Short mmCIF file of C-alpha atoms in Angstrom, two decimals:
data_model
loop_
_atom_site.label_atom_id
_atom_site.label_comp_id
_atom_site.label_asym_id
_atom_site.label_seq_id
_atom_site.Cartn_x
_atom_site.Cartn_y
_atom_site.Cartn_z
CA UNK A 1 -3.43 -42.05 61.09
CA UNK A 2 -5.50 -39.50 59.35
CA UNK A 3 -7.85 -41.51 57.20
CA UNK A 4 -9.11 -43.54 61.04
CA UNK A 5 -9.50 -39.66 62.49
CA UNK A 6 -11.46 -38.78 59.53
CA UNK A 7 -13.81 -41.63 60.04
CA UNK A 8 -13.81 -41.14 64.13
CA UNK A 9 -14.82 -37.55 63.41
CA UNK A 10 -16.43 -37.27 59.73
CA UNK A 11 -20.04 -36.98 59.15
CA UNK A 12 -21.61 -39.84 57.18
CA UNK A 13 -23.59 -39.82 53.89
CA UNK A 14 -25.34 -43.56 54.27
CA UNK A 15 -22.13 -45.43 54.89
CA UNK A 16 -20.00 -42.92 52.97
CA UNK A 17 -17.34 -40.85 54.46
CA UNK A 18 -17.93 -36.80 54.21
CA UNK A 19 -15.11 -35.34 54.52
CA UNK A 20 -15.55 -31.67 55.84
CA UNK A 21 -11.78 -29.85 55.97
CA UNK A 22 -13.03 -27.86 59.04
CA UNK A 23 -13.84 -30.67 61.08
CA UNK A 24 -10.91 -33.35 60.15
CA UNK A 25 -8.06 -31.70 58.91
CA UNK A 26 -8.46 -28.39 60.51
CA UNK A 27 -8.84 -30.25 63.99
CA UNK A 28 -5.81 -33.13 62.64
CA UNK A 29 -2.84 -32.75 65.21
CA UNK A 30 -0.06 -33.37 62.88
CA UNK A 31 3.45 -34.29 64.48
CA UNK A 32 5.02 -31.40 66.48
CA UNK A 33 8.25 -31.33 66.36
CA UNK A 34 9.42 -33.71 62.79
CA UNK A 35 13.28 -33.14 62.46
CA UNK A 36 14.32 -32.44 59.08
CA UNK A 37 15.51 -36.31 58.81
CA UNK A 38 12.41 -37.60 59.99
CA UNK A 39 10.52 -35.16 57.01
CA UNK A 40 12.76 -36.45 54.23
CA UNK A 41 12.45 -40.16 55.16
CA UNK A 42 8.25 -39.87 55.48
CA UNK A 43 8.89 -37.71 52.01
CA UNK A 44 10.94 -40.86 50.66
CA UNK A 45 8.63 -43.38 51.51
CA UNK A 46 5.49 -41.72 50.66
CA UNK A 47 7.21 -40.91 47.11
CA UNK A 48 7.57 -44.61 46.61
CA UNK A 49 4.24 -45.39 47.68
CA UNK A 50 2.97 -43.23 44.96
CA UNK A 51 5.23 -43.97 42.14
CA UNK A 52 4.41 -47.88 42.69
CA UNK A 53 0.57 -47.20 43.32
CA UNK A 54 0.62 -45.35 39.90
CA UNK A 55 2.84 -48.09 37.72
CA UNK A 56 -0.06 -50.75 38.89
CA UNK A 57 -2.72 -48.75 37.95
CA UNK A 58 -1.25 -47.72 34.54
CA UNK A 59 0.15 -51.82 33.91
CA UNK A 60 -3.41 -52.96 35.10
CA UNK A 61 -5.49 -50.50 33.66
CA UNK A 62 -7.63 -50.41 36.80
CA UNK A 63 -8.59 -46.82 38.94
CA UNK A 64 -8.24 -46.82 42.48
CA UNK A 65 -10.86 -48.01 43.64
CA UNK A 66 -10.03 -51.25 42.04
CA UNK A 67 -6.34 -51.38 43.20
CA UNK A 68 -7.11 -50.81 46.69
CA UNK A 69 -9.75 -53.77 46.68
CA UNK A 70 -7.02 -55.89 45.42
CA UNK A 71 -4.99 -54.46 47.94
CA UNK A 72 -7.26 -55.07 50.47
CA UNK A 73 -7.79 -58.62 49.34
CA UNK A 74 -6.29 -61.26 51.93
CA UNK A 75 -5.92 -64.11 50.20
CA UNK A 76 -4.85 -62.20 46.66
CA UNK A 77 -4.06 -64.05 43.41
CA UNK A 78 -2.67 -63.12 39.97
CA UNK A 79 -6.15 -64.72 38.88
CA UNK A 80 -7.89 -61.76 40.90
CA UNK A 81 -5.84 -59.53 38.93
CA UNK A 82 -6.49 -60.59 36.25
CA UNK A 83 -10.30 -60.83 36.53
CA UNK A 84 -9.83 -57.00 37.34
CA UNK A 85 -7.60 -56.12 35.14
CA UNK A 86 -8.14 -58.06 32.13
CA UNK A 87 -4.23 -57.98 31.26
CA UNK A 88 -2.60 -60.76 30.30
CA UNK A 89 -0.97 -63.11 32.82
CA UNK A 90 2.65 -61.73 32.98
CA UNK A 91 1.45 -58.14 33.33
CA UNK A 92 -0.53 -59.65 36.49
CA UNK A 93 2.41 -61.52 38.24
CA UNK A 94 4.00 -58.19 38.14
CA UNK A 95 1.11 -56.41 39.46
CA UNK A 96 0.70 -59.11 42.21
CA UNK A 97 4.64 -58.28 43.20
CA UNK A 98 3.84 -54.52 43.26
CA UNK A 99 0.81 -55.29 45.34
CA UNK A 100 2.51 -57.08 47.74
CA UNK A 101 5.25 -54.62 48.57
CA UNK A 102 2.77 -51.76 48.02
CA UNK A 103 1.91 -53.22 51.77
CA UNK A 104 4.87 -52.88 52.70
CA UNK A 105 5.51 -49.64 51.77
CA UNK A 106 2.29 -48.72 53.39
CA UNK A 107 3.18 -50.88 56.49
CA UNK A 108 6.77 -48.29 56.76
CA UNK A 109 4.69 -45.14 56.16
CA UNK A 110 2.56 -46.31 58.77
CA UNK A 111 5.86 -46.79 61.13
CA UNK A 112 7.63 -43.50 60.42
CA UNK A 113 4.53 -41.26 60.66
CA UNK A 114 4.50 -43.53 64.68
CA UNK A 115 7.73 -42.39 65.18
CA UNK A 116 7.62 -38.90 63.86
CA UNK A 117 4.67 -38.71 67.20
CA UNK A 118 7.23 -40.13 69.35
CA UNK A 119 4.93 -43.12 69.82
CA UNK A 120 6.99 -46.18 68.53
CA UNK A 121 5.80 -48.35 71.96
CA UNK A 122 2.65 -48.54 69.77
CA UNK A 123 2.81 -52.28 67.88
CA UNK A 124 0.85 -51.28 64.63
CA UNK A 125 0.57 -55.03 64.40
CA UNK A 126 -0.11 -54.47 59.96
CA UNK A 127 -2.56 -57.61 58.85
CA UNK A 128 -6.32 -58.01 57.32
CA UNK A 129 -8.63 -56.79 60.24
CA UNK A 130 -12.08 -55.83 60.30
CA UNK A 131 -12.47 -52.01 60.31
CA UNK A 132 -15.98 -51.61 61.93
CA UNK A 133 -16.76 -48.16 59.99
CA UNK A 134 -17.17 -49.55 56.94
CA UNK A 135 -20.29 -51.30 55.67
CA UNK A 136 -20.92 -55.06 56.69
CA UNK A 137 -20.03 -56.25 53.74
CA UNK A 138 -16.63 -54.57 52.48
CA UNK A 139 -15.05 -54.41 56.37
CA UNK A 140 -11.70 -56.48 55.43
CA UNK A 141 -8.87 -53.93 55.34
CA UNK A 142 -4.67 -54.15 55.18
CA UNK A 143 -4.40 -51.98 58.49
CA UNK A 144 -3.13 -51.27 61.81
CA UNK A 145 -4.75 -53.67 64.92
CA UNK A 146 -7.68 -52.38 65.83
CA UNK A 147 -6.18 -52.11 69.69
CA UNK A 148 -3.15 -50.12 67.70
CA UNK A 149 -6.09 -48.13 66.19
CA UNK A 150 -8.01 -47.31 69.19
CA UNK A 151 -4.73 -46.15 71.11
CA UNK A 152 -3.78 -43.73 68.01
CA UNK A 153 -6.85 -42.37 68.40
CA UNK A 154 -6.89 -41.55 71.89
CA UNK A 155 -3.45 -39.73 71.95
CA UNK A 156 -4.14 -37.57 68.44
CA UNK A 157 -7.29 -36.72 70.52
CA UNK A 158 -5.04 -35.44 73.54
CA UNK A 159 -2.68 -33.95 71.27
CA UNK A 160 -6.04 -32.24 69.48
CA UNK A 161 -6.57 -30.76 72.96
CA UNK A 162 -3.12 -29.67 73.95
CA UNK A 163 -2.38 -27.87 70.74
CA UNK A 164 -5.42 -26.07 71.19
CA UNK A 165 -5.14 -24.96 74.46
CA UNK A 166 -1.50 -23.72 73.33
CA UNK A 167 -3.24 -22.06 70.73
CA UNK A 168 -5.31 -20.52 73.20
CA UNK A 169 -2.66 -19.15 75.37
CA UNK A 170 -0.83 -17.94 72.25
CA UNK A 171 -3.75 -16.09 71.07
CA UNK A 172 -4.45 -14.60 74.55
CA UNK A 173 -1.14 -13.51 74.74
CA UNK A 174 -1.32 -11.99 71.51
CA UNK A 175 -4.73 -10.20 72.59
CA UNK A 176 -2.67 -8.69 75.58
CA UNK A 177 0.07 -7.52 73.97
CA UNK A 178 -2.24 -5.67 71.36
CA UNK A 179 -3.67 -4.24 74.26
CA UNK A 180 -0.31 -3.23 76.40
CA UNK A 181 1.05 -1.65 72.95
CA UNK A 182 -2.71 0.64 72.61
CA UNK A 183 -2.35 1.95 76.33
CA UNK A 184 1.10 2.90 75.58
CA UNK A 185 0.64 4.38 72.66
CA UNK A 186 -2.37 6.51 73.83
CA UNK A 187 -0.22 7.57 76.90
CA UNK A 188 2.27 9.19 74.62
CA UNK A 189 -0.30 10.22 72.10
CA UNK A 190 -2.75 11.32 74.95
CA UNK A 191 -4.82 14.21 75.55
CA UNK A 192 -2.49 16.68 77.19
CA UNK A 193 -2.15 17.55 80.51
CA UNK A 194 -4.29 19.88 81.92
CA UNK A 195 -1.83 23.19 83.03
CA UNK A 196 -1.70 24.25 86.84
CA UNK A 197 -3.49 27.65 87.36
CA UNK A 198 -1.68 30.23 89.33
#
């Protein structure tokens, strides 16, 4: 969810993404209200995803660039591995396993950060699309449909909206009780009254 907001949003260097923190992930509505169940589970899977992302790098002997162009690749082969890799044969198989569920893993991150939104009547629809952003020539990416894609981005950008007006209110409110707690205080610290003559 966050890496299509940072393109919608990012600045571009050629056809490279810039990544500013005050204008992506300052202005990312994360989920609202993620029970602690929900938190563990997108901790869980995203654990996974790491641990397996890091045993195919470290059996292949590849960076990351090169592991997510292999798992980007539709039609991937041990052969592509090991063209990449240059690792023998066996080490490859494995690495073409790990790719494969590597997707999936990715494909159930994808589905719990959905439902920690609340928005699980969005069909993610997980396949090799072309992601317009990207240059004409790398565009082929293991993603959400791009209608999946366009709807995400639509309600983070309402969500974007409605957390900041709440933010808005919540400051004001703030503002006014700063101010209630100054007029008090100078009506109890105030300049005396002024004494009746007689």
């Amino acid at each position: 969810m966050h890496v299509n907001w940072a393109w919608k949003y990012c600045t571009t260097m050629k056809t490279d993404l810039s990544y500013g923190p005050s204008r992506i992930f300052e202005t990312f509505p994360f989920p609202q209200n993620v029970g602690q169940l929900a938190e563990s589970e997108l901790d869980e899977i995203g654990e996974k995803y790491h641990e397996l992302r890091s045993l195919i790098m470290f059996k292949t002997k590849i960076g990351l660039t090169k592991t997510y162009n292999l798992f980007n690749k539709d039609d991937l082969t041990v052969e592509d591995i090991v063209k990449g890799s240059r690792q023998c044969q066996e080490d490859c198989k494995d690495a073409h396993k790990n790719i494969l569920t590597l997707r999936n893993f990715h494909k159930q991150m994808d589905e719990k950060v959905i439902s920690a939104y609340g928005w699980e009547d969005i069909k993610l629809a997980h396949d090799f699309y072309e992601v317009d952003y990207l240059p004409e020539n790398d565009r082929i990416r293991y993603t959400i449909s791009p209608d999946a894609r366009k709807e995400i981005l639509k309600r983070l950008l309402k969500l974007n909206h409605e957390i900041h007006e709440q933010e808005v209110k919540a400051s004001l409110l703030a503002k006014e009780k700063t101010k209630k707690k100054k007029i008090k205080k100078k009506q109890k610290t105030g300049t005396p009254k002024q004494m009746e003559m007689f």
